[in-house]
Short mmCIF file of C-alpha atoms and ligand atoms in Angstrom, two decimals:
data_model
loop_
_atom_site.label_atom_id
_atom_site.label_comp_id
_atom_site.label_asym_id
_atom_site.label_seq_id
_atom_site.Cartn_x
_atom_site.Cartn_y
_atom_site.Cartn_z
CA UNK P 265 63.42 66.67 100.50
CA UNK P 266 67.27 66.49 101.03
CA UNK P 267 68.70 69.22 103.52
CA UNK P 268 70.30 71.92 100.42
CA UNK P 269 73.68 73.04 101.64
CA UNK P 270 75.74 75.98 100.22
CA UNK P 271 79.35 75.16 100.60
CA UNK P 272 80.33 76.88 97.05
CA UNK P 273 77.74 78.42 94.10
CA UNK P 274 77.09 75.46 92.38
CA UNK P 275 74.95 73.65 95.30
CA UNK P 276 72.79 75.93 93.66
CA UNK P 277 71.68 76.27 89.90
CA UNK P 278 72.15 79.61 88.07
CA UNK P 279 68.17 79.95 88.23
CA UNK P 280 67.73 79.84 92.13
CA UNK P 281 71.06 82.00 92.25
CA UNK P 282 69.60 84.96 89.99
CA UNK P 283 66.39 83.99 92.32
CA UNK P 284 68.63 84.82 95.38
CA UNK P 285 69.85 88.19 93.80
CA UNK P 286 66.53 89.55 93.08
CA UNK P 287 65.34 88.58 96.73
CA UNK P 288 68.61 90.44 98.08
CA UNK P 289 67.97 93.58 95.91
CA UNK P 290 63.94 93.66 97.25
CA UNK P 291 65.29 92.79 100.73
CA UNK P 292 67.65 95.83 101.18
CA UNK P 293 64.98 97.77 99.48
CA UNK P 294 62.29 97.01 101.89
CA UNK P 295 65.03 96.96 104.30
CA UNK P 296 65.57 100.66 103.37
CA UNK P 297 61.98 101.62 103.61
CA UNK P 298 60.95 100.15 107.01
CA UNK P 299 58.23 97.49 105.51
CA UNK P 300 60.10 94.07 106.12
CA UNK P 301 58.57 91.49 107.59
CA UNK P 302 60.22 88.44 109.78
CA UNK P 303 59.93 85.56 108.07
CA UNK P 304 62.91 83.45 109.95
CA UNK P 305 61.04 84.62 113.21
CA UNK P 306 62.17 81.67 115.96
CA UNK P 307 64.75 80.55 113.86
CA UNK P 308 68.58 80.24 115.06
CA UNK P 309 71.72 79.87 113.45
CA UNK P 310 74.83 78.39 114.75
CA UNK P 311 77.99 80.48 113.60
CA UNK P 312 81.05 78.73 113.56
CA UNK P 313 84.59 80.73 112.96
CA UNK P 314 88.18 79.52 112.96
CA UNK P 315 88.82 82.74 111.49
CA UNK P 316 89.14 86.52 111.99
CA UNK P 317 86.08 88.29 110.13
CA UNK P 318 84.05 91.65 110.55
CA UNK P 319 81.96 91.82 107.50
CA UNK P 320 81.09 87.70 107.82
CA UNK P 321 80.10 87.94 111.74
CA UNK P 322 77.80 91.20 111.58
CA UNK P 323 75.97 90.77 108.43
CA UNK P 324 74.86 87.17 109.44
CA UNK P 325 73.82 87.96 112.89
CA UNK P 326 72.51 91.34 111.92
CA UNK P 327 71.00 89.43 108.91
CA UNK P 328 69.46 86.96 111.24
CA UNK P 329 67.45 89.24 113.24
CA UNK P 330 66.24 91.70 110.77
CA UNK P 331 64.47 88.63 109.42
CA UNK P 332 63.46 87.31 113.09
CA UNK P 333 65.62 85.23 114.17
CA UNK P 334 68.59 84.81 116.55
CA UNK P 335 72.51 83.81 116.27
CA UNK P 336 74.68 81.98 118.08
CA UNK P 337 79.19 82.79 117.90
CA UNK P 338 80.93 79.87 118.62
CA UNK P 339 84.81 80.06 118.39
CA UNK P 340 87.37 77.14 118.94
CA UNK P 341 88.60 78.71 122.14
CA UNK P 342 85.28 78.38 123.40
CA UNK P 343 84.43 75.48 122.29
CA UNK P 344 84.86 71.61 122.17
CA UNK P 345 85.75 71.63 118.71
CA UNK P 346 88.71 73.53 120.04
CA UNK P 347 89.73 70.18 122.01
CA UNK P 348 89.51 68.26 119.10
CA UNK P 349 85.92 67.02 119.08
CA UNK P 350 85.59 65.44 116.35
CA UNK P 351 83.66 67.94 113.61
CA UNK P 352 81.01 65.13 112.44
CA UNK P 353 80.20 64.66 116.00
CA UNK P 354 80.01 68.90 116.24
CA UNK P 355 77.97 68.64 112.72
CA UNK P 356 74.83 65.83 114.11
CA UNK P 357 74.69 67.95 117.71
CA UNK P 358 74.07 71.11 116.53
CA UNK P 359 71.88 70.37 113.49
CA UNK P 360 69.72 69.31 116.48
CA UNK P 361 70.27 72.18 118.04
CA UNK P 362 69.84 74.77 115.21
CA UNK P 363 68.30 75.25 112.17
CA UNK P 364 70.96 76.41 110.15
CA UNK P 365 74.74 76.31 110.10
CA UNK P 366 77.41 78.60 109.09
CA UNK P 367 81.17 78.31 108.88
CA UNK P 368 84.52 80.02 108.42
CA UNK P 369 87.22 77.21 108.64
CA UNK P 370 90.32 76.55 107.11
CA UNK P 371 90.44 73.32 105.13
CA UNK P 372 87.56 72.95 102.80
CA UNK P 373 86.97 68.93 103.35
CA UNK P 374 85.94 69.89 107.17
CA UNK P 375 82.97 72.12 105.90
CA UNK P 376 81.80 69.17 103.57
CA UNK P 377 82.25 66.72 106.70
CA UNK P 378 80.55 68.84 108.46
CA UNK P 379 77.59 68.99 106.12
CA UNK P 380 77.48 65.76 105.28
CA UNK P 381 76.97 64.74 109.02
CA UNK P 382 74.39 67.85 109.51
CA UNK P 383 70.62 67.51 109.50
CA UNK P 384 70.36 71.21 108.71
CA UNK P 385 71.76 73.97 106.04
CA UNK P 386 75.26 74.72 105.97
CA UNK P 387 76.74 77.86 104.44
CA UNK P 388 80.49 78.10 103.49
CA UNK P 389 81.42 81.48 105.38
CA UNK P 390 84.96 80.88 103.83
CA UNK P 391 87.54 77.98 103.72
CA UNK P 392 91.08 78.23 102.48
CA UNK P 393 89.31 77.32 98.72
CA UNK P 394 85.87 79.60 98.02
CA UNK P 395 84.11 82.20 99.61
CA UNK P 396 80.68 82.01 97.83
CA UNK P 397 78.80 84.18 100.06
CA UNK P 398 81.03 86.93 98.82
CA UNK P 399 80.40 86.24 95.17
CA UNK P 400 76.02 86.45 95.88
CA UNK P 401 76.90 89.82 97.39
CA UNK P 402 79.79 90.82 94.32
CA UNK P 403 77.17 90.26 91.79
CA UNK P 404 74.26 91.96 93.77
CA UNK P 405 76.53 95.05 93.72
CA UNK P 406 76.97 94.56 89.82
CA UNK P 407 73.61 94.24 89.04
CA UNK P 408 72.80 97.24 91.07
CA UNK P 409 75.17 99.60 89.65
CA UNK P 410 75.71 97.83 85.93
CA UNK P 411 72.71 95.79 85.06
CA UNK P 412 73.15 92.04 84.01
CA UNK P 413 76.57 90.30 84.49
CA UNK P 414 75.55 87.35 82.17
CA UNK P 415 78.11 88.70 78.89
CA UNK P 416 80.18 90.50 80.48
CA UNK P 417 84.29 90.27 81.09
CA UNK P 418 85.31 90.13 84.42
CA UNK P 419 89.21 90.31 85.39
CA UNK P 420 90.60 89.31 87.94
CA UNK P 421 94.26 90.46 89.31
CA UNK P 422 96.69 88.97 92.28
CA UNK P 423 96.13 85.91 94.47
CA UNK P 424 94.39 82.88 92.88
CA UNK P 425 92.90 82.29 96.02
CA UNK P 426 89.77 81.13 97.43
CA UNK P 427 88.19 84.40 95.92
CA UNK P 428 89.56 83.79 92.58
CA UNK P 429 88.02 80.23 92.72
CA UNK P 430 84.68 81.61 93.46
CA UNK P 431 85.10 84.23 90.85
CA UNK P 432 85.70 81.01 88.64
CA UNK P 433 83.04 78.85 89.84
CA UNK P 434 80.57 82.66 89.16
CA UNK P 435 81.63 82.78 85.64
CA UNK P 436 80.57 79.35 84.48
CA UNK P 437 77.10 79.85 87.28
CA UNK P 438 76.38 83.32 86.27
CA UNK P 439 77.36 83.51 82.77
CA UNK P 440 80.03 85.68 82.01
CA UNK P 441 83.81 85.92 80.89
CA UNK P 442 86.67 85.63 83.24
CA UNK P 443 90.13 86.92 82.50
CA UNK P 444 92.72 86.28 85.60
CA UNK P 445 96.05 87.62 86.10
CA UNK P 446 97.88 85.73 88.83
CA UNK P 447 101.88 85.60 88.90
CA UNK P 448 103.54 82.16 88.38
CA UNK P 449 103.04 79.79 91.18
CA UNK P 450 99.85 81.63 92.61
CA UNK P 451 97.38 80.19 90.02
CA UNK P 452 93.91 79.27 90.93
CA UNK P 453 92.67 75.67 91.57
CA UNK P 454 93.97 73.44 88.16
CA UNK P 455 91.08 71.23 88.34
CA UNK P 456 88.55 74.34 88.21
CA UNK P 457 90.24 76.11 85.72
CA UNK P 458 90.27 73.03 83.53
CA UNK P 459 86.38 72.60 84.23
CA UNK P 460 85.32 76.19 83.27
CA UNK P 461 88.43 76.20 80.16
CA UNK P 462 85.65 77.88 77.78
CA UNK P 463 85.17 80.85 80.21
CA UNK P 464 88.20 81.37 81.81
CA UNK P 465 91.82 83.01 80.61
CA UNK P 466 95.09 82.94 82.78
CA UNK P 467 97.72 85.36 82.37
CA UNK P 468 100.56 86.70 83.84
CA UNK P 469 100.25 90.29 82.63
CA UNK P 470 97.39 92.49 84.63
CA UNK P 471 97.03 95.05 81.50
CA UNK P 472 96.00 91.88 79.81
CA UNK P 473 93.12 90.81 81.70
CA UNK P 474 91.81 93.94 82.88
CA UNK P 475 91.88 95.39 78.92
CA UNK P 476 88.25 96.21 78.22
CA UNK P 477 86.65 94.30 81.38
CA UNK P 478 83.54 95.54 83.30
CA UNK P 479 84.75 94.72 86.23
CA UNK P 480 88.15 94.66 87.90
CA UNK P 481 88.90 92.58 91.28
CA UNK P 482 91.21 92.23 93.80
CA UNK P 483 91.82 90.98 97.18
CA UNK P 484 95.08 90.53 99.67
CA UNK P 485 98.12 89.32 98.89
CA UNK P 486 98.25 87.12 102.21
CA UNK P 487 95.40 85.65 103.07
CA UNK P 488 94.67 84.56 106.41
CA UNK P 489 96.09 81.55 107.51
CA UNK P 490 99.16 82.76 105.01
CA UNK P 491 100.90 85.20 107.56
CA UNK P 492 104.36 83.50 107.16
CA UNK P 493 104.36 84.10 103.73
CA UNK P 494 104.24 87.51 103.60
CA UNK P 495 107.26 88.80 102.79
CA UNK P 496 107.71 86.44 100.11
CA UNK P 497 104.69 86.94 98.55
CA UNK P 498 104.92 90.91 98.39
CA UNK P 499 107.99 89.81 95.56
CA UNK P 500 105.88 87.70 93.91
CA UNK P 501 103.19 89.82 93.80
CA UNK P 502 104.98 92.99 92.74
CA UNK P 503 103.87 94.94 89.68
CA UNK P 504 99.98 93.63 90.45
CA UNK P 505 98.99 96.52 92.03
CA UNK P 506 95.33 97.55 90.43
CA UNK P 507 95.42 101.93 90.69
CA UNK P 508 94.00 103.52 87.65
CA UNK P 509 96.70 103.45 85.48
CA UNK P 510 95.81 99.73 85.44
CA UNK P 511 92.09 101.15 85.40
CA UNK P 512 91.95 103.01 82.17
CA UNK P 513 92.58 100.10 80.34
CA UNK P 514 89.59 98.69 81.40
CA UNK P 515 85.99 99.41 79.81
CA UNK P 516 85.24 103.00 80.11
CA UNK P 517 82.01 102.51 82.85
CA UNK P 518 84.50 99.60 84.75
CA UNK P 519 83.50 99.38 88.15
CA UNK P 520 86.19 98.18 91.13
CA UNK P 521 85.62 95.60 94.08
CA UNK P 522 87.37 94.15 96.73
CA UNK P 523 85.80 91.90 99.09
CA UNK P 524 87.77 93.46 102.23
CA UNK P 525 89.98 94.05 104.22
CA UNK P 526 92.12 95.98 101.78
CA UNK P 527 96.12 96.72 102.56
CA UNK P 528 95.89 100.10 100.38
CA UNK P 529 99.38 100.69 98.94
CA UNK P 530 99.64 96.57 98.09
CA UNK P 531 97.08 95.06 96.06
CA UNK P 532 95.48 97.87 95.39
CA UNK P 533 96.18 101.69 95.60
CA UNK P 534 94.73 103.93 98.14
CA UNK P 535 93.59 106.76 95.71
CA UNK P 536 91.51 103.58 93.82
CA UNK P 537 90.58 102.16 96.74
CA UNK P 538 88.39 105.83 97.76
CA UNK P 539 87.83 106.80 94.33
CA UNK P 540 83.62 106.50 94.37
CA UNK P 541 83.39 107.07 90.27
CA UNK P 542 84.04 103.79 90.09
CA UNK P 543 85.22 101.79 93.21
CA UNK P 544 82.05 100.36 94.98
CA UNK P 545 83.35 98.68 97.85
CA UNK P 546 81.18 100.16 100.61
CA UNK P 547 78.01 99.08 98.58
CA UNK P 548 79.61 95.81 98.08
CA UNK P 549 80.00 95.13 101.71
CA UNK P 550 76.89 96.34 102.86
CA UNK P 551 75.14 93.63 100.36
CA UNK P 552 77.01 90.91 102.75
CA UNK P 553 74.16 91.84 104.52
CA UNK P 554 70.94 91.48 101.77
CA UNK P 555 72.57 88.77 100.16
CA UNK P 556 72.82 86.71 102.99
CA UNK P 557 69.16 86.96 104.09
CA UNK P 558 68.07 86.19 100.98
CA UNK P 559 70.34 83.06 100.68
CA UNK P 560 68.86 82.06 104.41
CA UNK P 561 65.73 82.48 103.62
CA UNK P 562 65.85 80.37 100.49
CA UNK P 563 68.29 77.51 102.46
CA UNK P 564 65.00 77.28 105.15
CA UNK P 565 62.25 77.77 102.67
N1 CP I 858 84.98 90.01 103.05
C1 CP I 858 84.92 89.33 104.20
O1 CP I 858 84.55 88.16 104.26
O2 CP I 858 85.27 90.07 105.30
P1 CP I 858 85.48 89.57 106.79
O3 CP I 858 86.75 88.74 106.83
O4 CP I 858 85.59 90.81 107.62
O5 CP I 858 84.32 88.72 107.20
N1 NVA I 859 91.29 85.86 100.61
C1 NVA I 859 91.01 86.47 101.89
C2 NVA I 859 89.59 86.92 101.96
C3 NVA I 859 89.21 87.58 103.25
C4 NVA I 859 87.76 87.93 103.31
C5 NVA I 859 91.33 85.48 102.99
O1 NVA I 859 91.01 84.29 102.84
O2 NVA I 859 91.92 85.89 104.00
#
């Protein structure tokens, strides 16, 4: 059978994603409880990052060996790639090295070079246009604290980044509404939101998308790779700010998220940000963790 990659949600159909978020949810459960067994025991990944990351780095390698198996960091200053190896030649050495790949690059056509030269897995750990991994650990958390997503409204508010395009891709995979507030020129991917036009609404105006949703989203301003644009984007981006004024409008049992790291006082407001009624942030980067073994384990089944 051809290697199964997971460079954005839909490598995968909404059956074996629902299939991953049931595994993730008895993971962390038997996690919790002390009875897991190893079933990636011997197994090693290779982790790959061009970028800063906390949550990324520890819940794959602490993933890895709660179910067995071992990691491997590899940055560019320590490696060839660094020197400009060329990334297909990276991609067919270490699939014969490793069993399973994961990246956090900029560009998203070097992840899909990458997997298209690798013999093994590769997981999208975050490129400039998706974070996927995110989403399987997003909609853990929602199912955990709300039930079913499939129905639902979702809004999203600020960047139309590489989160927002996952949020997009979720909404057609997972089955529920998507409402996006993004200031002019900081729209998500045209081509997506042209693909997924039945489930999807752009606006400029945050009360508008987060009226009556389930579930209200942020992330940075800046994201990384974006540092020069700072300033210029904290005018663009002013009057996006999700606190709970912008909350109340929302569905009265509205939960918050934020993928992390937060700049409280920007995108979103500190008293939100630590308000545990309904912001569920900490849960939502602990299942970084659960979500990614189950996704493994499913990727070398
Ligand atoms: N949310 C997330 O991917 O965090 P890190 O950048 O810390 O990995
Ligand atoms: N949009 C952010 C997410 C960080 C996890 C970034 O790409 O920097």
């Amino acid at each position: 059978m051809a290697v199964r990659h997971f460079l954005t949600l839909q490598d995968l159909t909404p059956a074996e994603l629902h299939g991953i978020i049931a595994r993730a949810i008895e993971l962390k459960a038997q996690h919790r409880a002390g009875t897991a067994g190893k079933p990636l025991d011997g197994k090693v990944l290779g982790m790959i990052f061009e970028k800063a990351s906390t949550r990324t780095r520890v819940s794959f390698e602490a993933g890895m060996a709660q179910l067995g198996g071992s990691a491997i960091f590899l940055s560019p200053t320590d490696t060839q790639l660094g020197r400009g190896e060329p990334v297909e030649d990276t991609a067919r050495v270490l699939s014969r090295m490793v069993d399973i790949v994961m990246i956090r690059t900029f560009a998203h056509d070097k992840i899909e070079r990458f997997a298209e030269h690798s013999s093994v897995p590769v997981i999208n750990a975050l490129t400039d246009s998706f974070h996927p991994c995110q989403l399987l650990a997003d909609v853990q958390t929602f199912v955990e604290h709300r039930g079913a997503i499939q129905g639902k409204t979702v809004a999203w508010v600020g960047d139309g980044n590489n989160m927002a395009n996952s949020y997009i891709n979720a909404a057609a995979q997972f089955d529920f509404q998507l409402r996006l507030a993004c200031p002019e020129g900081y729209d998500p991917d045209p081509q997506l939101m042209a693909r997924y036009s039945d489930r999807i609404h752009l606006t400029r105006s945050p009360q508008d998308a987060v009226a009556g949703a389930h579930l209200v989203v942020t992330d940075t301003w800046a994201s990384m790779g974006q540092e020069e644009e700072k300033q210029q984007r904290l005018k663009a981006f002013a009057g996006y700010q999700v606190d709970h004024a912008l909350m109340a409008l929302a569905a009265s049992d509205a939960i918050f998220m934020h993928c992390l790291p937060a700049y409280r006082g920007m995108e979103v407001s500190e008293a939100l940000l630590e308000d545990t009624s309904c912001s569920v942030i900490w849960d939502e980067a602990e299942n970084r963790l659960h979500a990614q073994k189950a996704l493994m384990e499913f990727l070398l089944a």
